[in-house]
mmCIF file of C-alpha atoms in Angstrom:
data_model
loop_
_atom_site.group_PDB
_atom_site.id
_atom_site.type_symbol
_atom_site.label_atom_id
_atom_site.label_comp_id
_atom_site.label_asym_id
_atom_site.label_seq_id
_atom_site.Cartn_x
_atom_site.Cartn_y
_atom_site.Cartn_z
ATOM 1 C CA UNK A 823 -27.639 6.085 51.723
ATOM 2 C CA UNK A 824 -26.705 9.735 52.185
ATOM 3 C CA UNK A 825 -28.445 12.030 49.212
ATOM 4 C CA UNK A 826 -25.919 13.732 47.005
ATOM 5 C CA UNK A 827 -27.136 16.915 45.843
ATOM 6 C CA UNK A 828 -25.768 16.972 41.952
ATOM 7 C CA UNK A 829 -25.807 19.951 39.205
ATOM 8 C CA UNK A 830 -26.270 18.158 35.848
ATOM 9 C CA UNK A 831 -26.138 20.710 32.629
ATOM 10 C CA UNK A 832 -26.669 19.370 29.113
ATOM 11 C CA UNK A 833 -23.617 20.754 27.062
ATOM 12 C CA UNK A 834 -24.177 19.638 23.675
ATOM 13 C CA UNK A 835 -25.328 22.202 21.156
ATOM 14 C CA UNK A 836 -26.023 24.701 23.856
ATOM 15 C CA UNK A 837 -21.853 25.858 25.394
ATOM 16 C CA UNK A 838 -22.758 27.464 28.949
ATOM 17 C CA UNK A 839 -26.431 27.932 28.501
ATOM 18 C CA UNK A 840 -27.607 24.692 28.107
ATOM 19 C CA UNK A 841 -30.817 23.259 30.323
ATOM 20 C CA UNK A 842 -29.205 22.668 33.783
ATOM 21 C CA UNK A 843 -31.093 20.651 36.397
ATOM 22 C CA UNK A 844 -30.579 20.196 40.814
ATOM 23 C CA UNK A 845 -31.269 16.914 42.009
ATOM 24 C CA UNK A 846 -30.299 13.679 43.771
ATOM 25 C CA UNK A 847 -29.269 11.236 40.595
ATOM 26 C CA UNK A 848 -28.894 7.141 41.387
ATOM 27 C CA UNK A 849 -25.372 5.519 40.425
ATOM 28 C CA UNK A 850 -24.105 2.645 39.421
ATOM 29 C CA UNK A 851 -21.983 0.387 41.890
ATOM 30 C CA UNK A 852 -19.029 1.806 39.956
ATOM 31 C CA UNK A 853 -19.939 5.711 40.561
ATOM 32 C CA UNK A 854 -19.347 5.992 36.352
ATOM 33 C CA UNK A 855 -23.000 5.875 35.460
ATOM 34 C CA UNK A 856 -25.049 8.618 36.354
ATOM 35 C CA UNK A 857 -28.809 7.680 36.508
ATOM 36 C CA UNK A 858 -31.044 10.691 36.357
ATOM 37 C CA UNK A 859 -34.364 11.940 34.967
ATOM 38 C CA UNK A 860 -34.867 9.077 32.875
ATOM 39 C CA UNK A 861 -31.235 9.318 31.211
ATOM 40 C CA UNK A 862 -27.868 6.987 31.972
ATOM 41 C CA UNK A 863 -24.813 9.464 31.490
ATOM 42 C CA UNK A 864 -21.740 7.790 31.632
ATOM 43 C CA UNK A 865 -18.292 9.122 32.690
ATOM 44 C CA UNK A 866 -16.523 10.212 29.664
ATOM 45 C CA UNK A 867 -12.878 9.575 31.799
ATOM 46 C CA UNK A 868 -12.122 13.277 30.466
ATOM 47 C CA UNK A 869 -12.384 12.638 26.836
ATOM 48 C CA UNK A 870 -15.559 15.290 26.776
ATOM 49 C CA UNK A 871 -15.316 18.437 24.852
ATOM 50 C CA UNK A 872 -17.733 20.339 27.245
ATOM 51 C CA UNK A 873 -18.874 18.083 29.191
ATOM 52 C CA UNK A 874 -17.375 15.230 31.966
ATOM 53 C CA UNK A 875 -20.433 12.760 31.321
ATOM 54 C CA UNK A 876 -22.319 11.410 28.067
ATOM 55 C CA UNK A 877 -26.005 10.655 27.477
ATOM 56 C CA UNK A 878 -25.929 6.556 26.563
ATOM 57 C CA UNK A 879 -28.339 7.003 24.031
ATOM 58 C CA UNK A 880 -27.644 10.134 22.304
ATOM 59 C CA UNK A 881 -24.144 10.876 22.952
ATOM 60 C CA UNK A 882 -25.186 14.481 24.215
ATOM 61 C CA UNK A 883 -22.506 15.678 26.529
ATOM 62 C CA UNK A 884 -23.456 16.814 30.017
ATOM 63 C CA UNK A 885 -21.389 18.652 32.864
ATOM 64 C CA UNK A 886 -22.137 16.818 36.365
ATOM 65 C CA UNK A 887 -21.060 18.186 39.446
ATOM 66 C CA UNK A 888 -21.612 18.655 42.965
ATOM 67 C CA UNK A 889 -23.687 21.855 44.049
ATOM 68 C CA UNK A 890 -21.517 24.678 45.144
ATOM 69 C CA UNK A 891 -22.497 26.190 48.738
ATOM 70 C CA UNK A 892 -22.672 29.582 47.675
ATOM 71 C CA UNK A 893 -25.480 28.471 45.151
ATOM 72 C CA UNK A 894 -23.213 29.646 41.678
ATOM 73 C CA UNK A 895 -23.847 26.656 39.996
ATOM 74 C CA UNK A 896 -23.931 28.146 36.476
ATOM 75 C CA UNK A 897 -20.914 28.500 34.548
ATOM 76 C CA UNK A 898 -20.125 32.245 34.478
ATOM 77 C CA UNK A 899 -20.689 32.768 30.903
ATOM 78 C CA UNK A 900 -23.620 30.902 30.924
ATOM 79 C CA UNK A 901 -27.199 31.893 32.100
ATOM 80 C CA UNK A 902 -30.701 30.751 32.326
ATOM 81 C CA UNK A 903 -32.972 28.876 35.010
ATOM 82 C CA UNK A 904 -31.740 25.935 37.126
ATOM 83 C CA UNK A 905 -34.563 23.197 37.299
ATOM 84 C CA UNK A 906 -34.687 21.765 40.921
ATOM 85 C CA UNK A 907 -36.424 18.674 41.553
ATOM 86 C CA UNK A 908 -39.300 19.503 44.372
ATOM 87 C CA UNK A 909 -38.229 16.964 46.528
ATOM 88 C CA UNK A 910 -34.552 17.941 47.209
ATOM 89 C CA UNK A 911 -35.968 22.031 47.416
ATOM 90 C CA UNK A 912 -35.737 21.650 51.352
ATOM 91 C CA UNK A 913 -32.198 19.749 50.915
ATOM 92 C CA UNK A 914 -30.990 22.372 48.879
ATOM 93 C CA UNK A 915 -31.851 25.233 50.877
ATOM 94 C CA UNK A 916 -29.995 23.716 53.831
ATOM 95 C CA UNK A 917 -26.897 22.953 51.804
ATOM 96 C CA UNK A 918 -26.809 26.963 50.548
ATOM 97 C CA UNK A 919 -27.752 28.041 53.677
ATOM 98 C CA UNK A 920 -30.547 30.130 51.999
ATOM 99 C CA UNK A 921 -34.232 30.701 53.590
ATOM 100 C CA UNK A 922 -36.051 30.651 50.204
ATOM 101 C CA UNK A 923 -35.611 29.732 46.689
ATOM 102 C CA UNK A 924 -35.064 32.642 44.163
ATOM 103 C CA UNK A 925 -37.642 32.092 41.432
ATOM 104 C CA UNK A 926 -35.945 34.533 38.888
ATOM 105 C CA UNK A 927 -33.059 31.720 39.408
ATOM 106 C CA UNK A 928 -34.587 28.573 39.678
ATOM 107 C CA UNK A 929 -38.198 26.499 38.334
ATOM 108 C CA UNK A 930 -39.034 23.835 40.477
ATOM 109 C CA UNK A 931 -40.196 20.693 38.420
ATOM 110 C CA UNK A 932 -40.800 17.031 38.836
ATOM 111 C CA UNK A 933 -37.876 15.032 37.936
ATOM 112 C CA UNK A 934 -38.920 11.613 36.096
ATOM 113 C CA UNK A 935 -37.502 8.206 37.451
ATOM 114 C CA UNK A 936 -34.728 6.084 35.828
ATOM 115 C CA UNK A 937 -35.474 2.371 34.598
ATOM 116 C CA UNK A 938 -32.024 1.140 35.254
ATOM 117 C CA UNK A 939 -32.803 -2.442 33.376
ATOM 118 C CA UNK A 940 -33.623 -0.057 30.164
ATOM 119 C CA UNK A 941 -29.729 0.270 30.190
ATOM 120 C CA UNK A 942 -28.611 -2.575 31.071
ATOM 121 C CA UNK A 943 -30.123 -4.010 28.370
ATOM 122 C CA UNK A 944 -28.664 -1.611 26.280
ATOM 123 C CA UNK A 945 -25.223 -1.812 27.238
ATOM 124 C CA UNK A 946 -25.720 -5.773 27.243
ATOM 125 C CA UNK A 947 -27.067 -6.518 24.003
ATOM 126 C CA UNK A 948 -24.779 -8.464 21.703
ATOM 127 C CA UNK A 949 -22.760 -6.769 18.782
ATOM 128 C CA UNK A 950 -23.701 -7.722 15.463
ATOM 129 C CA UNK A 951 -21.293 -7.069 12.371
ATOM 130 C CA UNK A 952 -23.551 -3.744 11.337
ATOM 131 C CA UNK A 953 -22.778 -2.880 14.721
ATOM 132 C CA UNK A 954 -19.422 -3.460 14.860
ATOM 133 C CA UNK A 955 -18.682 -1.890 11.330
ATOM 134 C CA UNK A 956 -20.416 1.336 12.383
ATOM 135 C CA UNK A 957 -18.512 2.138 15.194
ATOM 136 C CA UNK A 958 -15.633 4.554 14.879
ATOM 137 C CA UNK A 959 -11.987 2.767 15.784
#
């Protein structure tokens, strides 16, 4: 399967300056869930305020997109280092046609594996009367 580089940025509480990562996530069969760094990010189907995905456990909004070929993934109003998975540095450098990674712009990190079964259990647990009453309709 082809590795697809993605840019992922936390938007909730940060605007355009949230923590950001570049890595290769896994996807659900439908492609509507992104599994990355021990999180399940669900597509918000256009209903998000600042992001296009939300964290299944916390509700935090994230922006998930492809990686730009010119290396300008941060929003023009944002800032801060982008964390890049050490396992994809060469893939990223090839994608953007750079020879070296700018250490002022990037921090090399280890991305946590994601246990998809954990999220499957969360999504498939039966609704209880209490759960139903606490959901806004």
